Short mmCIF file of C-alpha atoms and ligand atoms in Angstrom, two decimals:
data_model
loop_
_atom_site.label_atom_id
_atom_site.label_comp_id
_atom_site.label_asym_id
_atom_site.label_seq_id
_atom_site.Cartn_x
_atom_site.Cartn_y
_atom_site.Cartn_z
CA MET A 1 -10.73 26.50 -0.47
CA LEU A 2 -10.31 24.24 -3.54
CA THR A 3 -7.20 22.32 -4.51
CA LEU A 4 -6.91 20.78 -7.94
CA ILE A 5 -4.36 17.99 -8.48
CA GLN A 6 -3.71 17.69 -12.16
CA ASN A 7 -2.11 15.07 -14.38
CA ALA A 8 -1.88 12.22 -11.88
CA SER A 9 -1.85 8.45 -12.59
CA VAL A 10 -4.80 7.57 -10.18
CA TYR A 11 -5.13 4.41 -8.17
CA ASP A 12 -8.40 4.77 -6.38
CA PRO A 13 -7.05 1.89 -5.43
CA GLU A 14 -7.86 0.33 -8.80
CA PRO A 15 -5.80 2.09 -11.68
CA ARG A 16 -8.00 4.57 -13.34
CA GLY A 17 -5.45 6.24 -15.64
CA VAL A 18 -4.41 9.92 -15.88
CA LEU A 19 -6.97 12.15 -14.12
CA ASP A 20 -7.40 15.16 -12.08
CA VAL A 21 -8.73 15.26 -8.52
CA LEU A 22 -10.53 18.16 -6.95
CA VAL A 23 -10.45 18.73 -3.25
CA ALA A 24 -12.97 20.98 -1.54
CA GLY A 25 -12.45 21.56 2.13
CA SER A 26 -11.77 18.22 3.70
CA LYS A 27 -13.48 16.19 0.94
CA ILE A 28 -12.88 14.93 -2.63
CA ALA A 29 -15.27 16.87 -4.64
CA ALA A 30 -14.58 15.50 -8.24
CA VAL A 31 -12.36 12.93 -10.07
CA GLY A 32 -12.15 13.26 -13.82
CA GLU A 33 -10.36 14.28 -16.94
CA ASN A 34 -9.31 17.95 -17.35
CA LEU A 35 -11.39 19.16 -14.55
CA GLY A 36 -9.50 22.59 -14.62
CA LYS A 37 -11.07 23.56 -17.94
CA ASP A 38 -14.68 23.48 -16.59
CA LEU A 39 -14.05 25.07 -13.27
CA GLY A 40 -14.00 28.72 -14.26
CA ILE A 41 -12.21 29.51 -10.99
CA ARG A 42 -8.99 31.39 -10.70
CA GLY A 43 -6.60 33.03 -8.35
CA GLU A 44 -6.76 32.64 -4.57
CA LEU A 45 -9.78 30.49 -4.47
CA LEU A 46 -8.00 27.60 -6.35
CA SER A 47 -4.62 26.16 -5.67
CA VAL A 48 -3.27 23.82 -8.34
CA ILE A 49 -0.77 20.94 -7.73
CA ASP A 50 0.89 19.40 -10.96
CA ALA A 51 1.33 15.84 -10.10
CA ASP A 52 3.50 15.59 -13.18
CA GLY A 53 2.38 12.16 -14.11
CA GLY A 54 3.07 10.81 -10.62
CA ILE A 55 1.00 8.09 -8.85
CA LEU A 56 -1.88 9.36 -6.82
CA MET A 57 -3.27 6.98 -4.24
CA PRO A 58 -5.27 7.20 -0.99
CA GLY A 59 -3.43 8.00 2.14
CA ILE A 60 -2.35 4.92 3.83
CA VAL A 61 -4.62 3.47 6.67
CA ASP A 62 -2.17 1.70 9.01
CA VAL A 63 -4.12 -0.40 11.58
CA LEU A 64 -1.25 -1.09 13.87
CA THR A 65 1.10 1.61 14.87
CA HIS A 66 2.59 2.53 18.26
CA PRO A 67 2.76 6.24 18.29
CA SER A 68 3.96 6.30 21.97
CA GLY A 69 6.52 3.47 21.25
CA GLY A 70 6.39 -0.17 22.18
CA GLY A 71 8.89 -2.90 23.27
CA GLY A 72 10.14 -3.28 26.69
CA GLU A 73 10.03 -7.04 26.57
CA GLY A 74 13.81 -7.30 27.09
CA GLY A 75 13.74 -4.92 30.11
CA PHE A 76 13.50 -1.17 30.31
CA GLY A 77 16.48 -0.73 27.97
CA ASN A 78 14.46 -2.24 25.12
CA ARG A 79 11.60 0.40 25.24
CA THR A 80 11.29 1.78 21.65
CA ALA A 81 10.95 5.55 20.80
CA ALA A 82 7.69 7.31 19.89
CA VAL A 83 6.70 7.69 16.25
CA GLY A 84 5.99 11.39 15.41
CA PHE A 85 4.21 13.40 12.98
CA GLU A 86 6.93 13.82 10.37
CA GLU A 87 7.64 10.12 10.23
CA PHE A 88 3.99 9.24 9.52
CA ARG A 89 3.58 12.08 7.03
CA ASP A 90 6.75 11.29 5.08
CA ALA A 91 5.60 7.48 5.01
CA GLY A 92 2.33 8.54 3.35
CA ILE A 93 0.40 7.33 6.44
CA THR A 94 -2.53 9.78 6.84
CA CYS A 95 -4.54 7.56 9.05
CA PRO A 96 -2.49 5.65 11.70
CA VAL A 97 -4.33 3.60 14.28
CA GLY A 98 -2.32 3.73 17.66
CA ALA A 99 -2.20 0.97 20.06
CA LEU A 100 -0.32 -0.06 23.26
CA GLY A 101 1.02 -3.56 23.10
CA THR A 102 3.13 -5.73 25.43
CA ASP A 103 3.70 -2.86 27.87
CA SER A 104 0.57 -1.43 29.54
CA VAL A 105 2.51 -0.85 32.80
CA GLY A 106 5.15 1.59 31.73
CA ARG A 107 3.03 3.10 29.08
CA SER A 108 -0.63 4.26 29.32
CA LEU A 109 -3.61 4.74 27.30
CA ASP A 110 -3.76 8.24 28.65
CA VAL A 111 -0.36 9.03 27.01
CA LEU A 112 -1.35 7.23 23.78
CA PHE A 113 -4.51 9.41 23.71
CA ALA A 114 -2.42 12.52 24.00
CA ASP A 115 0.06 11.31 21.33
CA VAL A 116 -2.88 10.63 19.04
CA MET A 117 -4.21 14.05 19.59
CA ALA A 118 -0.84 15.56 18.98
CA LEU A 119 -0.94 13.84 15.53
CA ARG A 120 -4.39 15.35 14.84
CA ASP A 121 -3.25 18.81 15.82
CA ASN A 122 -0.44 18.32 13.26
CA GLY A 123 -2.92 17.28 10.60
CA ILE A 124 -2.68 13.46 10.62
CA ASP A 125 -6.09 11.96 11.13
CA ALA A 126 -4.89 9.42 13.82
CA HIS A 127 -7.12 6.98 15.68
CA MET A 128 -6.65 4.62 18.47
CA LEU A 129 -7.48 1.37 20.17
CA THR A 130 -8.27 0.94 23.88
CA GLY A 131 -6.80 -2.00 25.67
CA ALA A 132 -3.41 -3.70 25.21
CA TYR A 133 -2.04 -7.23 25.19
CA ARG A 134 -3.58 -8.06 28.65
CA VAL A 135 -6.89 -9.28 29.96
CA PRO A 136 -8.76 -7.72 31.60
CA PRO A 137 -7.81 -4.85 29.27
CA PRO A 138 -6.66 -1.58 30.57
CA THR A 139 -8.97 1.29 29.61
CA ILE A 140 -9.38 4.98 29.99
CA THR A 141 -12.95 5.11 31.60
CA GLY A 142 -12.86 1.75 33.27
CA ASP A 143 -14.84 0.02 30.68
CA VAL A 144 -14.23 -1.01 27.01
CA ALA A 145 -17.80 -0.13 25.83
CA ARG A 146 -17.40 3.33 27.48
CA ASP A 147 -14.10 4.07 25.94
CA ILE A 148 -15.27 3.26 22.43
CA THR A 149 -18.65 5.02 22.91
CA LEU A 150 -17.43 8.19 24.61
CA ILE A 151 -13.99 8.82 23.35
CA GLU A 152 -14.11 9.82 19.58
CA PRO A 153 -10.61 8.61 18.36
CA VAL A 154 -11.15 5.19 20.00
CA ILE A 155 -12.41 2.88 17.42
CA GLY A 156 -11.91 -0.55 18.92
CA ILE A 157 -9.73 -2.49 21.23
CA GLY A 158 -6.22 -4.06 20.81
CA GLU A 159 -3.79 -5.30 20.17
CA LEU A 160 -5.10 -8.03 22.46
CA ALA A 161 -2.61 -10.92 22.43
CA ILE A 162 -3.44 -14.58 21.96
CA SER A 163 -1.22 -17.64 21.33
CA ASP A 164 1.72 -15.85 22.90
CA HIS A 165 3.75 -16.40 26.06
CA ARG A 166 3.29 -12.57 26.79
CA SER A 167 -0.46 -12.74 26.56
CA SER A 168 -2.88 -13.21 29.52
CA GLN A 169 -3.82 -16.59 28.05
CA ALA A 170 -7.44 -15.49 28.01
CA THR A 171 -10.22 -18.05 27.96
CA PRO A 172 -12.77 -18.15 25.15
CA ASP A 173 -15.35 -16.73 27.46
CA GLU A 174 -13.15 -13.69 28.26
CA LEU A 175 -12.41 -13.07 24.50
CA ARG A 176 -16.03 -13.46 23.68
CA ARG A 177 -17.01 -10.96 26.49
CA ILE A 178 -14.46 -8.40 25.32
CA ALA A 179 -15.60 -8.70 21.70
CA ALA A 180 -19.22 -8.20 22.82
CA ASP A 181 -18.23 -5.04 24.79
CA ALA A 182 -16.41 -3.58 21.92
CA ARG A 183 -19.26 -4.38 19.57
CA LEU A 184 -21.70 -2.70 21.98
CA GLY A 185 -19.48 0.41 22.22
CA GLY A 186 -19.31 0.44 18.45
CA THR A 187 -23.04 0.02 17.95
CA LEU A 188 -23.66 2.90 20.41
CA SER A 189 -21.17 5.28 18.61
CA GLY A 190 -21.57 4.27 14.88
CA LYS A 191 -18.13 2.66 14.90
CA ARG A 192 -17.05 -1.00 14.07
CA GLY A 193 -15.87 -1.72 17.49
CA VAL A 194 -13.36 -4.16 16.28
CA VAL A 195 -10.84 -6.29 18.31
CA LEU A 196 -7.31 -6.25 16.68
CA VAL A 197 -5.67 -9.43 17.86
CA HIS A 198 -1.88 -9.85 18.03
CA VAL A 199 -1.33 -13.52 17.16
CA GLY A 200 1.92 -14.99 18.72
CA ASP A 201 4.32 -17.79 17.86
CA ALA A 202 2.40 -20.54 19.75
CA GLY A 203 1.10 -23.38 17.79
CA SER A 204 -2.53 -22.69 18.88
CA GLY A 205 -2.69 -20.06 16.27
CA LEU A 206 -6.27 -18.73 15.64
CA ALA A 207 -7.92 -21.58 17.76
CA PRO A 208 -8.71 -19.22 20.67
CA LEU A 209 -10.76 -16.99 18.27
CA ARG A 210 -12.44 -19.87 16.67
CA LYS A 211 -13.53 -21.07 20.13
CA ALA A 212 -14.69 -17.68 21.17
CA LEU A 213 -16.78 -17.40 18.06
CA GLU A 214 -18.27 -20.97 18.41
CA ASN A 215 -21.93 -20.87 19.44
CA SER A 216 -21.87 -17.03 19.93
CA ALA A 217 -23.97 -14.38 18.27
CA LEU A 218 -20.83 -12.45 17.33
CA PRO A 219 -19.91 -12.01 13.60
CA VAL A 220 -16.42 -13.38 12.57
CA ARG A 221 -15.18 -9.90 11.75
CA SER A 222 -15.48 -8.86 15.41
CA PHE A 223 -11.92 -10.21 15.68
CA TYR A 224 -9.28 -8.93 13.35
CA PRO A 225 -5.91 -11.00 13.70
CA THR A 226 -2.66 -9.41 12.84
CA HIS A 227 0.91 -10.69 12.43
CA VAL A 228 -0.64 -13.62 10.43
CA ASN A 229 2.32 -14.01 8.20
CA ARG A 230 4.72 -14.95 11.09
CA ARG A 231 4.49 -18.59 9.98
CA ARG A 232 3.18 -20.16 6.93
CA GLU A 233 0.84 -22.49 8.77
CA LEU A 234 -0.74 -19.57 10.43
CA LEU A 235 -1.00 -17.76 7.23
CA ASN A 236 -3.01 -20.65 5.74
CA GLU A 237 -5.18 -20.80 8.83
CA ALA A 238 -5.73 -16.98 8.47
CA ALA A 239 -6.82 -17.57 4.87
CA GLY A 240 -9.48 -19.86 6.20
CA PHE A 241 -10.59 -17.11 8.66
CA ALA A 242 -10.86 -14.64 5.77
CA ARG A 243 -12.85 -17.08 3.56
CA ASP A 244 -15.30 -17.33 6.39
CA GLY A 245 -15.79 -13.54 6.42
CA GLY A 246 -13.19 -12.15 8.59
CA PHE A 247 -10.45 -9.57 8.03
CA ILE A 248 -6.80 -10.50 8.43
CA ASP A 249 -3.78 -8.33 8.70
CA ILE A 250 -0.15 -8.94 7.44
CA THR A 251 2.80 -7.27 9.13
CA VAL A 252 5.18 -5.64 6.75
CA SER A 253 8.09 -4.89 9.22
CA THR A 254 10.55 -7.81 9.36
CA THR A 255 14.12 -8.71 9.58
CA PRO A 256 16.35 -11.16 7.62
CA GLU A 257 16.53 -13.34 10.63
CA LEU A 258 12.74 -13.52 11.24
CA LEU A 259 12.31 -14.48 7.64
CA GLU A 260 14.93 -17.24 8.09
CA LEU A 261 12.89 -18.47 11.13
CA GLY A 262 9.79 -18.91 8.91
CA GLU A 263 8.09 -15.51 8.60
CA VAL A 264 6.58 -14.94 5.14
CA ALA A 265 7.51 -11.66 3.63
CA ALA A 266 4.51 -9.39 3.28
CA ARG A 267 4.34 -9.33 -0.46
CA ASP A 268 4.47 -13.03 -0.71
CA ALA A 269 2.15 -13.42 2.20
CA LEU A 270 -0.61 -11.39 0.38
CA GLN A 271 -0.21 -13.43 -2.82
CA GLU A 272 -0.15 -16.81 -0.86
CA ALA A 273 -3.25 -15.89 1.27
CA ILE A 274 -5.18 -15.04 -1.89
CA ALA A 275 -3.97 -18.33 -3.52
CA ALA A 276 -5.19 -20.14 -0.39
CA GLY A 277 -8.75 -18.71 -0.99
CA ALA A 278 -8.76 -15.53 1.14
CA PRO A 279 -10.80 -12.77 -0.67
CA ALA A 280 -8.25 -10.14 -1.50
CA GLU A 281 -10.62 -7.29 -0.10
CA ARG A 282 -10.30 -8.79 3.30
CA ILE A 283 -6.56 -8.66 3.70
CA SER A 284 -4.66 -5.62 4.90
CA LEU A 285 -1.02 -4.66 5.36
CA SER A 286 0.35 -2.80 8.45
CA SER A 287 3.64 -1.53 9.66
CA ASP A 288 3.67 -2.18 13.55
CA ALA A 289 5.67 1.15 13.48
CA GLY A 290 7.34 1.75 16.73
CA GLY A 291 6.97 -1.94 17.70
CA SER A 292 10.11 -3.81 18.67
CA LEU A 293 11.93 -6.08 16.20
CA PRO A 294 14.46 -8.79 17.60
CA VAL A 295 18.12 -8.29 16.49
CA PHE A 296 20.29 -11.40 16.48
CA HIS A 297 24.06 -11.66 16.57
CA ASP A 298 25.40 -15.16 15.73
CA GLY A 299 21.84 -16.71 16.15
CA GLU A 300 21.64 -15.25 19.69
CA LEU A 301 19.05 -12.53 20.57
CA ALA A 302 21.09 -9.42 20.97
CA GLY A 303 18.53 -6.82 21.58
CA PHE A 304 15.65 -4.98 19.85
CA SER A 305 15.32 -2.43 17.16
CA SER A 306 12.11 -0.57 16.17
CA ALA A 307 9.79 -1.01 13.21
CA SER A 308 9.72 1.89 10.85
CA PRO A 309 6.44 3.32 9.26
CA ARG A 310 8.31 3.60 6.05
CA VAL A 311 8.11 -0.08 5.23
CA LEU A 312 4.66 0.35 3.77
CA LEU A 313 5.60 3.07 1.22
CA GLU A 314 8.81 1.23 0.41
CA LEU A 315 6.70 -1.85 -0.55
CA VAL A 316 4.36 0.26 -2.69
CA LEU A 317 7.37 1.76 -4.45
CA ASP A 318 9.07 -1.67 -5.03
CA VAL A 319 5.95 -3.17 -6.44
CA LEU A 320 5.26 -0.26 -8.71
CA ALA A 321 8.72 -0.32 -10.01
CA ARG A 322 9.08 -4.19 -10.40
CA GLU A 323 5.72 -5.82 -10.81
CA ALA A 324 3.12 -3.01 -11.67
CA GLU A 325 0.41 -5.51 -12.28
CA PHE A 326 0.45 -6.38 -8.60
CA ALA A 327 0.39 -2.72 -7.31
CA PRO A 328 -3.55 -2.32 -7.16
CA LEU A 329 -3.68 -5.33 -4.69
CA VAL A 330 -1.00 -3.99 -2.46
CA ILE A 331 -2.39 -0.44 -2.61
CA ALA A 332 -5.86 -1.68 -1.79
CA ALA A 333 -4.40 -3.79 1.12
CA LEU A 334 -2.90 -0.43 2.40
CA THR A 335 -6.00 1.72 2.00
CA ARG A 336 -9.44 0.48 1.18
CA ASN A 337 -9.20 -2.86 2.92
CA PRO A 338 -7.91 -1.70 6.38
CA ALA A 339 -10.35 1.15 6.24
CA ALA A 340 -13.25 -1.41 5.78
CA ALA A 341 -11.83 -3.68 8.52
CA VAL A 342 -12.00 -0.88 11.09
CA GLY A 343 -15.01 0.81 9.89
CA LEU A 344 -13.58 4.10 8.62
CA ALA A 345 -15.95 4.31 5.46
CA ASN A 346 -14.53 7.73 4.45
CA LYS A 347 -10.95 6.49 4.24
CA GLY A 348 -8.97 4.55 1.75
CA ARG A 349 -10.58 5.58 -1.48
CA ILE A 350 -10.19 8.29 -4.20
CA ALA A 351 -13.93 8.91 -4.80
CA VAL A 352 -16.31 11.91 -4.58
CA GLY A 353 -17.46 12.33 -0.89
CA ALA A 354 -14.41 10.47 0.55
CA ASP A 355 -12.07 12.14 2.93
CA ALA A 356 -9.26 14.04 0.92
CA ASP A 357 -6.39 11.76 2.28
CA ILE A 358 -4.12 11.66 -0.72
CA VAL A 359 -0.55 10.76 -1.48
CA VAL A 360 1.35 11.58 -4.72
CA LEU A 361 4.32 9.38 -5.41
CA ASN A 362 7.26 9.62 -7.96
CA LEU A 363 8.87 6.40 -8.42
CA ASP A 364 12.38 7.87 -8.21
CA GLN A 365 11.83 9.59 -4.89
CA PRO A 366 11.64 7.74 -1.52
CA ALA A 367 9.18 10.11 -0.04
CA PRO A 368 5.87 11.39 -1.44
CA SER A 369 5.96 14.56 -3.43
CA HIS A 370 2.64 15.55 -1.79
CA VAL A 371 0.64 14.39 1.15
CA LEU A 372 -2.84 15.78 1.96
CA CYS A 373 -4.98 14.80 4.97
CA LYS A 374 -8.50 15.79 5.03
CA GLY A 375 -7.67 18.39 2.43
CA ARG A 376 -4.78 19.90 4.52
CA ARG A 377 -1.55 20.02 2.69
CA LEU A 378 1.06 18.32 4.92
CA ARG A 379 3.77 17.89 2.39
CA GLY A 380 4.65 19.36 -1.08
CA ASP A 381 4.26 22.91 -2.46
ZN1 LIG B 401 1.76 -7.41 18.08
#
């Protein structure tokens, strides 16, 4: 089955102008001008989508999501709800990477695996991480390397917590050992085997990762720190980590109170990290969808709400509408860069041979007009 998307303003993620994109099966088969003319195929073999001048970009690769829900750090009543197929689809996220988080007691990797497979059954190309905040990490098979090697959707481990009162206060030796196990699993199975690291509020910042990497044979990109925009000082430290070859991840979900407490808004954080010397191609943006967000009343913690997967698309639409020159950087940070960070080489690009994960946007509509994942049409006629 062939699908031709015509008349789209293509960001691959660089802006390429108005082009057509031809999808064959699960892959992108051609990108160019007026592809329809030369095809010579009609009828039931070819379905045509008129993008009507809309923006066409790769499906979003969201490296930190909680499909089974998260939270629980304020008691059982603060557990957050699962994030389902429609929410990811309508947010343009075709490749969410699911993780546990703080709670690996009331939630399990078995349930996360089932939720990831349910997303796949519905057409979303979800992946997952083994482990959680804690050390030693919970696993499915009893071993990090075995999970990554033997279980196809498992592409790494995380979000493993450092510099946080809820973390296991892992030693550099423990972090090094986990990264080595993840890397071995990745090596055996052709995956990256990355360690996605939740960086908390504590002043130690990325120091535990630096210590774990010291005098080790591990490359700096073994660790992939997230939430690096929670303080400006941490953001600058993360820019240095990216300068040294690492990937860093900025969390887009936030609240006005968190921004008041010193968190740097994602759009500004991206610009500031680049200004501080981080190579743009090693910065990603993620939603933390399903994770808990603190709610304050009169300066007091009053409970938790839950992060929405929609924040990424809202950021893209806002940037496209108000500062289009910045849009390619944002789109790359949502697609090509995170795909490279976790080693999903076929994702995050509009290019011949890449997975046909495609989102078509119209600036005046809050949801994509079309979403395709591996060529399957999930949204739009
Ligand atoms: Zn986290």
